[in-house]
mmCIF file of C-alpha atoms in Angstrom:
data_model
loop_
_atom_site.group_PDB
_atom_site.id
_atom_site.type_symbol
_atom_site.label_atom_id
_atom_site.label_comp_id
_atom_site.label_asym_id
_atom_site.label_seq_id
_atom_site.Cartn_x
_atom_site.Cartn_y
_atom_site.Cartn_z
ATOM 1 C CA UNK M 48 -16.051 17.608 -16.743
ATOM 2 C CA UNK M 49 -17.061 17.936 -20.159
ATOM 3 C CA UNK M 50 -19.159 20.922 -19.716
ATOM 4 C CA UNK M 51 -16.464 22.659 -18.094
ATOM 5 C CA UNK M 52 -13.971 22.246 -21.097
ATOM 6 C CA UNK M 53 -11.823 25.334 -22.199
ATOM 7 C CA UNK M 54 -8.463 24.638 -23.810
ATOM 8 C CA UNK M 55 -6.467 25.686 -27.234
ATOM 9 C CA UNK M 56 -6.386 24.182 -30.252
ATOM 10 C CA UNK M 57 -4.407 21.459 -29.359
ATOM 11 C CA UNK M 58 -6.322 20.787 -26.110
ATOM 12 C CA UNK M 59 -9.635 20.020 -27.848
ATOM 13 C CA UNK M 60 -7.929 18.062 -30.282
ATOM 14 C CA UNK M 61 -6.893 15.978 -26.991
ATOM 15 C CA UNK M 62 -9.907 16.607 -25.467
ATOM 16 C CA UNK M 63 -12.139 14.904 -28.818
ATOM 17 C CA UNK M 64 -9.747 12.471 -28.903
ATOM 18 C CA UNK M 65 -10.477 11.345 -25.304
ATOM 19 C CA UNK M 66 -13.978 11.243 -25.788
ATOM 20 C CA UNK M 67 -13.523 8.980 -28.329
ATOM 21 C CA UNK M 68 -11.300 6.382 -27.113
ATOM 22 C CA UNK M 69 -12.636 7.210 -23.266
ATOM 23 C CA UNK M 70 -11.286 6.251 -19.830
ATOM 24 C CA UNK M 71 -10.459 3.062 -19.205
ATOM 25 C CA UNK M 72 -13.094 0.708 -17.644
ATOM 26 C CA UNK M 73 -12.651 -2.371 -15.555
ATOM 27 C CA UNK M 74 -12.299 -4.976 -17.911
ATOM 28 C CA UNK M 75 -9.571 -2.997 -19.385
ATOM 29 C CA UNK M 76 -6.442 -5.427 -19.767
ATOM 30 C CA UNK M 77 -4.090 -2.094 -18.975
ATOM 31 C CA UNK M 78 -6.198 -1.116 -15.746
ATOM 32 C CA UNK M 79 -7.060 -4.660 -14.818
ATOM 33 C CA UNK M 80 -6.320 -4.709 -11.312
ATOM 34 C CA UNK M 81 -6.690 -1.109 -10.987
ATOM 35 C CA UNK M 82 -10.077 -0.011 -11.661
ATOM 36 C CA UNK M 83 -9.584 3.786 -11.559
ATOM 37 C CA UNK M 84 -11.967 5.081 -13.496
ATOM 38 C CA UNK M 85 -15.068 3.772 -11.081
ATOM 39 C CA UNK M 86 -12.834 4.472 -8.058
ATOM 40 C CA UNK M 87 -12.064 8.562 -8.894
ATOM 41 C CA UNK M 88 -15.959 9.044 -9.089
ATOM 42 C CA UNK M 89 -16.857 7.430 -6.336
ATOM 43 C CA UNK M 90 -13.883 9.295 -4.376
ATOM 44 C CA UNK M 91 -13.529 12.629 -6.249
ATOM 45 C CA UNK M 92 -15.207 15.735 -6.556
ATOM 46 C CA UNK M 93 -13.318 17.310 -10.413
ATOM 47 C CA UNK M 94 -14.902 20.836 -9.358
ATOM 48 C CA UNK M 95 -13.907 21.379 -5.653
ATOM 49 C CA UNK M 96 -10.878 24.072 -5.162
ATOM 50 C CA UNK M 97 -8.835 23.779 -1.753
ATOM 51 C CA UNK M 98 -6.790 26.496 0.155
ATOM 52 C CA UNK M 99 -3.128 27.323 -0.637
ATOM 53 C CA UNK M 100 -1.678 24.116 0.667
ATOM 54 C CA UNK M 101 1.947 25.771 -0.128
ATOM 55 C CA UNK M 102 4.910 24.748 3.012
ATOM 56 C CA UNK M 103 8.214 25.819 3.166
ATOM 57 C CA UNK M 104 9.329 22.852 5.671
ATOM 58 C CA UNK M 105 8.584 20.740 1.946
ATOM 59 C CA UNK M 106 11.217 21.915 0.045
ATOM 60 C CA UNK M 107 14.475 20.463 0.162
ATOM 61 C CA UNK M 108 17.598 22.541 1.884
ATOM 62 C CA UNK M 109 19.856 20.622 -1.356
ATOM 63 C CA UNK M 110 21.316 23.729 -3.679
ATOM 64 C CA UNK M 111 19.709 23.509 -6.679
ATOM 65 C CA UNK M 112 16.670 25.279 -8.667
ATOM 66 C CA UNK M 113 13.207 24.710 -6.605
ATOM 67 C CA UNK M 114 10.224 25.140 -8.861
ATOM 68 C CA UNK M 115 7.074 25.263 -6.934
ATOM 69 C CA UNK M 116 3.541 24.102 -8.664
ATOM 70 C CA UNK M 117 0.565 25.000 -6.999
ATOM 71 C CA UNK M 118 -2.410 22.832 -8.827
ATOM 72 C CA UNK M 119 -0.739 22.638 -11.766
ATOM 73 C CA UNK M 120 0.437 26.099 -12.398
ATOM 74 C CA UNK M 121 4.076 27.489 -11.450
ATOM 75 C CA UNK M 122 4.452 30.106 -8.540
ATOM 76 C CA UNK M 123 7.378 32.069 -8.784
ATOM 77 C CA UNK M 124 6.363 33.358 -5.353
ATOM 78 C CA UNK M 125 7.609 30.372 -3.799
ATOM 79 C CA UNK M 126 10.032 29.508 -6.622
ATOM 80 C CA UNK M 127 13.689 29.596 -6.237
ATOM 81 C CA UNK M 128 15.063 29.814 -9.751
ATOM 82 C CA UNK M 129 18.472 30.136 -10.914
ATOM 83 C CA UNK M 130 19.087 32.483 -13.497
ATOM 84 C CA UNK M 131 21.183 29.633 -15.715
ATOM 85 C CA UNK M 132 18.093 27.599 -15.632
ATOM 86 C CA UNK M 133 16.215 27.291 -18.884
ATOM 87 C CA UNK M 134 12.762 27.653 -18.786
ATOM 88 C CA UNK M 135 9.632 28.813 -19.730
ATOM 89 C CA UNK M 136 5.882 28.180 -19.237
ATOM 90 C CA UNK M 137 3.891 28.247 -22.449
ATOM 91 C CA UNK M 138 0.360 26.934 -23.538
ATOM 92 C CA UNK M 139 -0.290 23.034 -23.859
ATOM 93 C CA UNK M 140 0.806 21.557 -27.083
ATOM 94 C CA UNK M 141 0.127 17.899 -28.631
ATOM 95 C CA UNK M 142 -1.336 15.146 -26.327
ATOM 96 C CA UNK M 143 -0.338 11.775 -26.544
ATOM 97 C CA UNK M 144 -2.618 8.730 -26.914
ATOM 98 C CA UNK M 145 -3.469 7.074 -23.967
ATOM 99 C CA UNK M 146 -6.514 8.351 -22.097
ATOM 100 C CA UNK M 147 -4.818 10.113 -18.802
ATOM 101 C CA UNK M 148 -2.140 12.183 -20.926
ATOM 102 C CA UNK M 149 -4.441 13.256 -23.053
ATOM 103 C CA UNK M 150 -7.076 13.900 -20.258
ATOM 104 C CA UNK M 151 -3.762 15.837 -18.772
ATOM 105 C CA UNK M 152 -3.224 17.635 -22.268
ATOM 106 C CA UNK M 153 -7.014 18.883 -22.239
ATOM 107 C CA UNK M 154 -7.063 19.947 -18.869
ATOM 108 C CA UNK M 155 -3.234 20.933 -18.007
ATOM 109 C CA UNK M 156 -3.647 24.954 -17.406
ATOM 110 C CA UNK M 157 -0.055 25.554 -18.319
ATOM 111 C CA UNK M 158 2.805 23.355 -19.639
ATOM 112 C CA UNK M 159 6.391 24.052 -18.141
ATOM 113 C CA UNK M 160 9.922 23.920 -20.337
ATOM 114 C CA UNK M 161 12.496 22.895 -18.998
ATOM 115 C CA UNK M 162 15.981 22.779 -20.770
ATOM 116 C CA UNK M 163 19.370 21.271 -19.824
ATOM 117 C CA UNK M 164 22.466 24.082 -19.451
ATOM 118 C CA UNK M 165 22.038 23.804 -15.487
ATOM 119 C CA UNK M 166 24.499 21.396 -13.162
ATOM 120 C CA UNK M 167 22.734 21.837 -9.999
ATOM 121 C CA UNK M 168 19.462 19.571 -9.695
ATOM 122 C CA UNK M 169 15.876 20.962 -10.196
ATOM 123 C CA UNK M 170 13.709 19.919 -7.241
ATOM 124 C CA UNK M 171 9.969 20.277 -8.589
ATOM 125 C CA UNK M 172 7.343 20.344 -5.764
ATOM 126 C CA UNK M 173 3.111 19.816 -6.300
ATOM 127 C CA UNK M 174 1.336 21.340 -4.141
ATOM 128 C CA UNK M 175 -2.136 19.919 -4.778
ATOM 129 C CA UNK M 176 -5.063 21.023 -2.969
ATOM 130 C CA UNK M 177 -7.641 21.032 -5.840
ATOM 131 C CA UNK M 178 -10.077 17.716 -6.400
ATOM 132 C CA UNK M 179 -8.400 17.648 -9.505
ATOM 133 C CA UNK M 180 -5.216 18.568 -10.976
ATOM 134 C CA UNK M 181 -2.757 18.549 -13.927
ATOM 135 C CA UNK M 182 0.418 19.697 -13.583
ATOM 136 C CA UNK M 183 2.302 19.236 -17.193
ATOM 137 C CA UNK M 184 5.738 19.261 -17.528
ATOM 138 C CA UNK M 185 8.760 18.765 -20.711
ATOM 139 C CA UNK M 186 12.089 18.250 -19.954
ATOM 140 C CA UNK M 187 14.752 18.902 -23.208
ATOM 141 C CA UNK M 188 17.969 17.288 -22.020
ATOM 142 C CA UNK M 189 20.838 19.382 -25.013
ATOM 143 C CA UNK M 190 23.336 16.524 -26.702
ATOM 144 C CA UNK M 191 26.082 16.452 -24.105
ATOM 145 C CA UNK M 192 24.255 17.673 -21.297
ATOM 146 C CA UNK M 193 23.551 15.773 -17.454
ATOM 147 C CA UNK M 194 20.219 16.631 -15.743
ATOM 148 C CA UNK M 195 19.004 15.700 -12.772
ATOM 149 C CA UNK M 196 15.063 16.230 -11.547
ATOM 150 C CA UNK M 197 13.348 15.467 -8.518
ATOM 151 C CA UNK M 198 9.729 15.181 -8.141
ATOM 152 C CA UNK M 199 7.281 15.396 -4.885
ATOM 153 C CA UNK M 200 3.351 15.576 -4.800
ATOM 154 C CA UNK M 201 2.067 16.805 -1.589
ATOM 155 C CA UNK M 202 -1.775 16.500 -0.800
ATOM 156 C CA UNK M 203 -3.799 17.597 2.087
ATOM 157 C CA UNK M 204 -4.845 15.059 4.280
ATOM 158 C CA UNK M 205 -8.158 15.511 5.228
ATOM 159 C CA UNK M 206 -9.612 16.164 1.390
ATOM 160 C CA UNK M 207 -9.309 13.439 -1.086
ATOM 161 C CA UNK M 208 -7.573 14.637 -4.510
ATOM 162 C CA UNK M 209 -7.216 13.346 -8.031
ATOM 163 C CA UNK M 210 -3.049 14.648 -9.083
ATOM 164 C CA UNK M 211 -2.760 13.804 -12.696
ATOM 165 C CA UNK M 212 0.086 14.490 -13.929
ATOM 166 C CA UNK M 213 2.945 14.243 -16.938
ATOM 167 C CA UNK M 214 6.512 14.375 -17.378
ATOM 168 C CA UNK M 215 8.201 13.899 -20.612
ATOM 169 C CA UNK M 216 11.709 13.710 -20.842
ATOM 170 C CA UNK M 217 13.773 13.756 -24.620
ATOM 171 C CA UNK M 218 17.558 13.294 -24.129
ATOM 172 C CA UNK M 219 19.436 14.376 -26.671
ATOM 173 C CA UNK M 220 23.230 12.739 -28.184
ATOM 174 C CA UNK M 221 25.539 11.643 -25.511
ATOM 175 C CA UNK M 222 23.104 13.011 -23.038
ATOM 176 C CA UNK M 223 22.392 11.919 -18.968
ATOM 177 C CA UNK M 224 18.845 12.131 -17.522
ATOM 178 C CA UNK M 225 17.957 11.469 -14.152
ATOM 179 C CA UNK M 226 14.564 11.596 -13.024
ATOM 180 C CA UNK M 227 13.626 10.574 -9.317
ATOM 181 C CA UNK M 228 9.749 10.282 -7.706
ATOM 182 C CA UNK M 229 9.186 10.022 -3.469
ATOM 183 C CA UNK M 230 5.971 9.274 -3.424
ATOM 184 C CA UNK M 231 5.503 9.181 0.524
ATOM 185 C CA UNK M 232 1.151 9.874 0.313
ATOM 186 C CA UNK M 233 -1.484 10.028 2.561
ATOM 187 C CA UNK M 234 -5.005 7.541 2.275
ATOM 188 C CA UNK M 235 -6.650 11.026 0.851
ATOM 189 C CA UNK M 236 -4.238 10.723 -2.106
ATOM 190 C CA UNK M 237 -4.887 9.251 -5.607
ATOM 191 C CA UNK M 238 -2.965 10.101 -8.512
ATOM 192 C CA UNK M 239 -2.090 8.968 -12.271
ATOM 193 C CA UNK M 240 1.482 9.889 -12.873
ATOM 194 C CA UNK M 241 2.475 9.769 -16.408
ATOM 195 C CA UNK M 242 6.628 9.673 -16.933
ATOM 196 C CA UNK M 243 8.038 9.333 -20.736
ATOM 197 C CA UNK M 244 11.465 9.375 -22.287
ATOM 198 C CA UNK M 245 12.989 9.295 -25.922
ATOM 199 C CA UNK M 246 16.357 8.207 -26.096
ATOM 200 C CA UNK M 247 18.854 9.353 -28.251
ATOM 201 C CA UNK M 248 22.291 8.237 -29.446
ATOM 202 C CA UNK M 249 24.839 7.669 -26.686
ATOM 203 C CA UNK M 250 22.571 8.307 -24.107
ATOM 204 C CA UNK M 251 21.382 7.138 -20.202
ATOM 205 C CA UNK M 252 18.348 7.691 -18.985
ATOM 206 C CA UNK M 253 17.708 6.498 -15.177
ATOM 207 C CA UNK M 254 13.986 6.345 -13.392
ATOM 208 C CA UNK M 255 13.878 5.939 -9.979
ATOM 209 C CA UNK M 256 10.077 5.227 -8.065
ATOM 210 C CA UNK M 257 10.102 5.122 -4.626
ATOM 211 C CA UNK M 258 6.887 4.304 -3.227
ATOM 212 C CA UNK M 259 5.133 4.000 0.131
ATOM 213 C CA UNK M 260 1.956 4.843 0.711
ATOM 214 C CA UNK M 261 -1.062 6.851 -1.051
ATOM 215 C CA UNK M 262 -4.682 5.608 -1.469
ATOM 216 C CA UNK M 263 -4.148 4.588 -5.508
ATOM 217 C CA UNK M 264 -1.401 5.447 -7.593
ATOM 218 C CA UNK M 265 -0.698 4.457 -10.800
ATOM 219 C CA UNK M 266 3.157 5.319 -12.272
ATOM 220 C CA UNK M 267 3.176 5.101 -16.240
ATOM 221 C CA UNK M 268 6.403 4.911 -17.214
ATOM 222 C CA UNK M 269 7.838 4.504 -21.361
ATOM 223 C CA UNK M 270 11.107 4.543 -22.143
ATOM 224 C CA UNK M 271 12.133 4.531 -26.081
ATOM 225 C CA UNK M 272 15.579 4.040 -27.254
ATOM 226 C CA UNK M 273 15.079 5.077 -30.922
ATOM 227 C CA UNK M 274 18.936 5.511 -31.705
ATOM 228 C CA UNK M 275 21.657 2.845 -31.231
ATOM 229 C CA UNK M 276 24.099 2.252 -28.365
ATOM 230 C CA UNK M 277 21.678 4.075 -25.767
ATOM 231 C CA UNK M 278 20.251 2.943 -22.076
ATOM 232 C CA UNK M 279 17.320 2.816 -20.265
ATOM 233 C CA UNK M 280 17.403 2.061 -16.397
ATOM 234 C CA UNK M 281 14.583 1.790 -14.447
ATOM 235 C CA UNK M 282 14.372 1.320 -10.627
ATOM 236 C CA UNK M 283 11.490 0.894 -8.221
ATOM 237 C CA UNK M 284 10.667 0.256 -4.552
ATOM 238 C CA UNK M 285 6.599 -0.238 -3.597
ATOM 239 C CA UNK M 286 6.997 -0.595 0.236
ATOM 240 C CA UNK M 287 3.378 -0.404 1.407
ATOM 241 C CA UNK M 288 1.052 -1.220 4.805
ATOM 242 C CA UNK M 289 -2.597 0.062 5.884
ATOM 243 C CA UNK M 290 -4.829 0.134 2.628
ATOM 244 C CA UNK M 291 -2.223 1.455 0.201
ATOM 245 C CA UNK M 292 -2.756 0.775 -3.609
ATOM 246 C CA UNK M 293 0.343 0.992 -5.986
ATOM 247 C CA UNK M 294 0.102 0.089 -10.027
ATOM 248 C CA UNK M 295 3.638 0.407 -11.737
ATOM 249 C CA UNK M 296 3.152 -0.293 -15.148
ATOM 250 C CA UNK M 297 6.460 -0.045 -17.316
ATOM 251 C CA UNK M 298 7.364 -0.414 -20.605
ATOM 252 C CA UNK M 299 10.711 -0.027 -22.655
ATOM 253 C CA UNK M 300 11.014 0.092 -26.312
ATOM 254 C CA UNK M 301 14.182 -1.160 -28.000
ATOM 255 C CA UNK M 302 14.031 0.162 -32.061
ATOM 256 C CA UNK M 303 17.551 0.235 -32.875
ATOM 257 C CA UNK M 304 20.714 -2.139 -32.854
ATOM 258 C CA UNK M 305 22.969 -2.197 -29.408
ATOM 259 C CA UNK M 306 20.968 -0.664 -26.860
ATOM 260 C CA UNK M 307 20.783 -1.865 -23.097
ATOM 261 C CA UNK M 308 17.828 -1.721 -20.117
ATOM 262 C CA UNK M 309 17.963 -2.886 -16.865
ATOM 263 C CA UNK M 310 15.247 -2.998 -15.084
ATOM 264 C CA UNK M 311 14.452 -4.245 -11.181
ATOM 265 C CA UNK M 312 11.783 -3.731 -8.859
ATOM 266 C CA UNK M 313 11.439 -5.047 -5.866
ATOM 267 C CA UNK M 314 7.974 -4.875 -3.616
ATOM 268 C CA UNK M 315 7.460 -5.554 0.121
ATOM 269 C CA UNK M 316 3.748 -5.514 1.113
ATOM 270 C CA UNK M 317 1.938 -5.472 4.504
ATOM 271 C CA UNK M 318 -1.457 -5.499 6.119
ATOM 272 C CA UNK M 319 -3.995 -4.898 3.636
ATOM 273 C CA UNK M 320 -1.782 -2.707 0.737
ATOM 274 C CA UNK M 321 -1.863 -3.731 -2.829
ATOM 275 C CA UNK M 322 0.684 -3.544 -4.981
ATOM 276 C CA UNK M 323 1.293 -4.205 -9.005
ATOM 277 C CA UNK M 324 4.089 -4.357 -11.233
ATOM 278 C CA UNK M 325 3.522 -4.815 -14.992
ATOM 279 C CA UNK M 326 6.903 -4.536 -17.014
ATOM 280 C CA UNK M 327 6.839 -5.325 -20.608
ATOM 281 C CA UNK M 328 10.412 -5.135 -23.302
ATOM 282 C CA UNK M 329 9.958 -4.869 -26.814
ATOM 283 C CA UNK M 330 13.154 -6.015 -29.200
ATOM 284 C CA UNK M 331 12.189 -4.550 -32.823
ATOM 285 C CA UNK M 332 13.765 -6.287 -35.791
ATOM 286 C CA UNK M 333 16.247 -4.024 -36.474
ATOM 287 C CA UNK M 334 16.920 -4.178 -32.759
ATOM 288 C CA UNK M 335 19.876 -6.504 -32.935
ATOM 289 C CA UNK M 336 22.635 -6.777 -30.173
ATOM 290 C CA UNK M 337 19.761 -5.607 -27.446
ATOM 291 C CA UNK M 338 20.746 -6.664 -23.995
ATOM 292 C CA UNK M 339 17.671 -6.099 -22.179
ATOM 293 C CA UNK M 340 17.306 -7.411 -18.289
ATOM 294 C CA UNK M 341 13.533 -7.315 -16.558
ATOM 295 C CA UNK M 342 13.535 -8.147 -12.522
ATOM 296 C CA UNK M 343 10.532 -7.945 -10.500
ATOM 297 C CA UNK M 344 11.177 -9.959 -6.684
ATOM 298 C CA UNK M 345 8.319 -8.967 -3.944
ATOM 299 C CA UNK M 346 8.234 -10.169 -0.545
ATOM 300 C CA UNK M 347 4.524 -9.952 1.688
ATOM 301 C CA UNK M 348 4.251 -9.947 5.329
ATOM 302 C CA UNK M 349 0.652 -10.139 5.613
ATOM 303 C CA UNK M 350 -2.327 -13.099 4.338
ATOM 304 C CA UNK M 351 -3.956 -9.906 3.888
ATOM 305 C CA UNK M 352 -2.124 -8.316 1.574
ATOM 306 C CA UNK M 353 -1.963 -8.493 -2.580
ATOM 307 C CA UNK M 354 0.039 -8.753 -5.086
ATOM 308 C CA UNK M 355 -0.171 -9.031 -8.815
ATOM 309 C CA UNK M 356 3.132 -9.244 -11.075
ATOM 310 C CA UNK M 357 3.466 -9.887 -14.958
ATOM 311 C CA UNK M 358 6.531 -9.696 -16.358
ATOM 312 C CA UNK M 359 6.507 -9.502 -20.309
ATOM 313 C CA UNK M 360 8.940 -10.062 -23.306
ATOM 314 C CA UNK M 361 8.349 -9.616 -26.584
ATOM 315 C CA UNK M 362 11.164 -10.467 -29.186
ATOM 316 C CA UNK M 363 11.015 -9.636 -33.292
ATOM 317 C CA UNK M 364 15.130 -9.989 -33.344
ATOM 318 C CA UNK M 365 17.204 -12.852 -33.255
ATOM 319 C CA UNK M 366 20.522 -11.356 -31.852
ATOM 320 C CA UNK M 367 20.028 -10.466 -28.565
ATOM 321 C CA UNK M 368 20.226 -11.644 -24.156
ATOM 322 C CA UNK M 369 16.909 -10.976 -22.822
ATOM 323 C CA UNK M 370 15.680 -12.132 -19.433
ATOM 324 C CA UNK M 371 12.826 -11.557 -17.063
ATOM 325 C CA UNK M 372 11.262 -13.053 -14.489
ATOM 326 C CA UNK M 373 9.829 -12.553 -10.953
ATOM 327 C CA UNK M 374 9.748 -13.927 -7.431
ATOM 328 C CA UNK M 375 7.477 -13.358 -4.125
ATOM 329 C CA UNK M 376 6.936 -15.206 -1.153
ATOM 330 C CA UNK M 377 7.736 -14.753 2.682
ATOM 331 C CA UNK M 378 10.912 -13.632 4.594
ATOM 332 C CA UNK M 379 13.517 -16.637 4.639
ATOM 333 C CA UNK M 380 13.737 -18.632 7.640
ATOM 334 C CA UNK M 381 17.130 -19.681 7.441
ATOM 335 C CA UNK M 382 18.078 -16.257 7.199
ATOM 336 C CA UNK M 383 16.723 -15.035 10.288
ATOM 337 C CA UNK M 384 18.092 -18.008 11.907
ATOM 338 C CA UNK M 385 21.716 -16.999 11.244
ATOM 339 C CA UNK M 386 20.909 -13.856 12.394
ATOM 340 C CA UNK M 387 19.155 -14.850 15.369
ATOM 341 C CA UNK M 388 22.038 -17.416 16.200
ATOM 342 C CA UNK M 389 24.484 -14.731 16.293
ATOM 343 C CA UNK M 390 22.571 -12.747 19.294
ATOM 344 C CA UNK M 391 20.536 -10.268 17.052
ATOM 345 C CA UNK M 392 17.058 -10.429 18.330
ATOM 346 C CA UNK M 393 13.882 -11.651 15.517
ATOM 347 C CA UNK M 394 12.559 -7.886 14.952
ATOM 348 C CA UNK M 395 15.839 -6.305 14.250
ATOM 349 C CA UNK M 396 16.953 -9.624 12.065
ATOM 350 C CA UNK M 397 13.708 -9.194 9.877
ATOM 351 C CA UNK M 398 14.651 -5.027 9.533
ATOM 352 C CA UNK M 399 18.208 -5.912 8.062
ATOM 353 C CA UNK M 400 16.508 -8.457 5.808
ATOM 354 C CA UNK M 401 14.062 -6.309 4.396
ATOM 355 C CA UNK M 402 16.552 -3.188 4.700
ATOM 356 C CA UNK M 403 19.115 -4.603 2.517
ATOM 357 C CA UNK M 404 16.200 -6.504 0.363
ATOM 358 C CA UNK M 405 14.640 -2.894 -0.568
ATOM 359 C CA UNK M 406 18.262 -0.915 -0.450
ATOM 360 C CA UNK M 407 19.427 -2.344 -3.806
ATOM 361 C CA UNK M 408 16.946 -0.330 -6.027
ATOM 362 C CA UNK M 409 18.783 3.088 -4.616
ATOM 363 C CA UNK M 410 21.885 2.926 -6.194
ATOM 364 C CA UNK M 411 21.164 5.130 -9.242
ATOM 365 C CA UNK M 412 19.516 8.234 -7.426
ATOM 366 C CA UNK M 413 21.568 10.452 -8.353
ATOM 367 C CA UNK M 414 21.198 13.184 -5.463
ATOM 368 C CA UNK M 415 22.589 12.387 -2.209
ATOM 369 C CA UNK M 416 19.791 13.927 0.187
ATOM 370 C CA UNK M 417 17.357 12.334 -1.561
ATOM 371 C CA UNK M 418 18.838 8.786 -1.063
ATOM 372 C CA UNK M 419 18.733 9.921 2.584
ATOM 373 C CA UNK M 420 15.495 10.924 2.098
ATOM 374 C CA UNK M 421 14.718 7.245 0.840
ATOM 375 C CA UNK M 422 16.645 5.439 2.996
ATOM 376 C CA UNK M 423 14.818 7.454 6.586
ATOM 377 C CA UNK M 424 11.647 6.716 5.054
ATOM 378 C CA UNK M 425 12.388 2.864 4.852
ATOM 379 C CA UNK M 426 13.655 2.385 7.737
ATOM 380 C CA UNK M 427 10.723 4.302 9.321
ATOM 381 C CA UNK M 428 8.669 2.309 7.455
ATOM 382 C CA UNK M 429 10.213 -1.087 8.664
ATOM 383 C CA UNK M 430 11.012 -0.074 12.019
#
């Protein structure tokens, strides 16, 4: 790729900076169980370019602002954009320091702006047919202001593709983000997916993953509360089968005194899939009064399949109700014996476990047809 390299100021800056610190390798603590780096080039070709991949049957029929993203770049073509909506698409600025935003920041061939002023949601759709692809997106939530986004990556199915992309949120005082991934894949699907929010004063900010199948993915998600008496909320669903790899990697950074995350995500695994979660909190000093909650509970149908959880705490204040923890294992006997007992047969009594197991992380998406979205693709998933 490095011979190909074109970019502005600030994407060479990126770009050196990358080469420098380089992609991570397998014995990488971050990437441990995720070996990316040697899996992409065995898998991807960086230079092929793929057809228009672009369907209207995608989009959702919810009312709303539907941006459309074909390989990175924004088609107003297929773009349905309300004139209240805020926006504008503008040359890459900074990158930040890990290696796949700034491998994003040097290769991103645009970077959309998005601004708060707009009560409908914005539905943002990838359409990636290219073997590799940046799309690069940042999201201004205005003090005061509510914002809901949607995200969907859709891949062709018979060409493997790299999608890396990154979303960076900054909600302003006594501000509401929402921010809500279906990441429903195909096994000709890997992606990086880069998600980042600074938290002001006052404010919520809610992530929602849902995820159920794709070849590798890897979700980054930061959260910083930098002012006091602001939230993070983070919820997450990896319900895989066949060969799937998911890597959620979180992390949630409390500065500043009075601040509250919550945090749960809950894993069911079949056949051969493989699925991660790696959640770390960090309580600053001046982080006093810092309620902070961590829950990761995973349950695996299969000997075949894997699963690899570390939950992480680390504490520099002394004023503060922390807890984490994690729990995996098999669907309870008992349980399906009550069921069973009361004339509901074993397959439908291990559905309504599993069902209302997985339906607790959906209580904070924040757009109705995309909870019914979630909650078909479950219970197609578990049927």
């Amino acid at each position: 790729m490095a011979k190909d390299f074109k970019g502005n100021g600030a994407q060479k800056k990126a770009f050196d900076t990358l080469i420098e610190i380089g992609l991570p390798k397998r014995k990488s603590e971050a990437y441990k169980f995720t070996p990316i780096t040697s899996v992409l080039e065995k898998n991807i070709d960086f230079h092929s370019t793929g057809s228009d991949l672009f369907d209207s049957n995608q989009l959702y029929k919810e009312e709303g602002s539907h941006l459309v993203l074909i390989n990175g770049k924004l088609s107003s073509e297929h773009s349905t954009i309300s004139d209240q909506l805020n926006y504008k698409v503008v040359e890459v600025t900074e990158g930040k320091h890990d290696p796949f935003s700034l491998l994003n920041a040097a290769y991103a061939e645009e970077e959309l702006t998005i601004e708060s002023g707009y009560e409908q949601p914005i539905f943002i759709y990838h359409f990636n047919s290219n073997g590799f692809s940046n799309p690069r997106i940042k999201v201004k939530v205005k003090d005061g202001h509510t914002l809901r986004v949607v995200e969907k990556l859709i891949t062709p199915e018979a060409v493997k593709t790299f999608t890396n992309s990154y979303i960076e949120f900054t909600v302003g005082i006594n501000a509401f983000g929402y921010h809500t991934k279906v990441q429903n894949y195909n096994s000709a699907t890997f992606s990086h997916e880069t998600v980042t929010a600074t938290v002001s004063r006052d404010s919520h900010f809610y992530n929602n993953t849902f995820s159920f199948e794709g070849a590798l993915v890897r979700n980054n998600l930061t959260i910083n509360l930098v002012d006091e008496n602001c939230e993070g909320h983070m919820y997450g669903l990896f319900l895989l089968d066949k060969n799937s790899h998911v890597d959620n990697n979180t992390s949630v950074d409390h500065t500043k005194p009075n601040c509250y995350s919550n945090e749960l995500y809950k894993g069911i695994l079949d056949e051969k899939a493989t699925g991660i979660f790696n959640g770390k909190i960090y309580v600053r000093q001046d982080a006093q009064k810092t309620n902070a909650f961590q829950s990761n509970n995973n349950i695996l149908l299969s000997e075949d399949a894997t699963l690899h959880t570390k939950p992480q705490l680390e504490i520099w204040a002394d004023d503060v109700k922390c807890s984490h923890g994690c729990t995996s294992g098999q669907l309870d006997e008992d349980a399906i014996f009550y069921l069973r007992a009361r004339g509901i047969d074993e397959r439908n009594a291990k559905g309504m476990i599993l069902n209302a197991f997985a339906g607790e992380t959906m209580g904070h998406v924040a757009v109705e047809s995309i909870k019914e979205e979630i909650q078909a693709l479950i219970d197609q998933k578990l049927s």
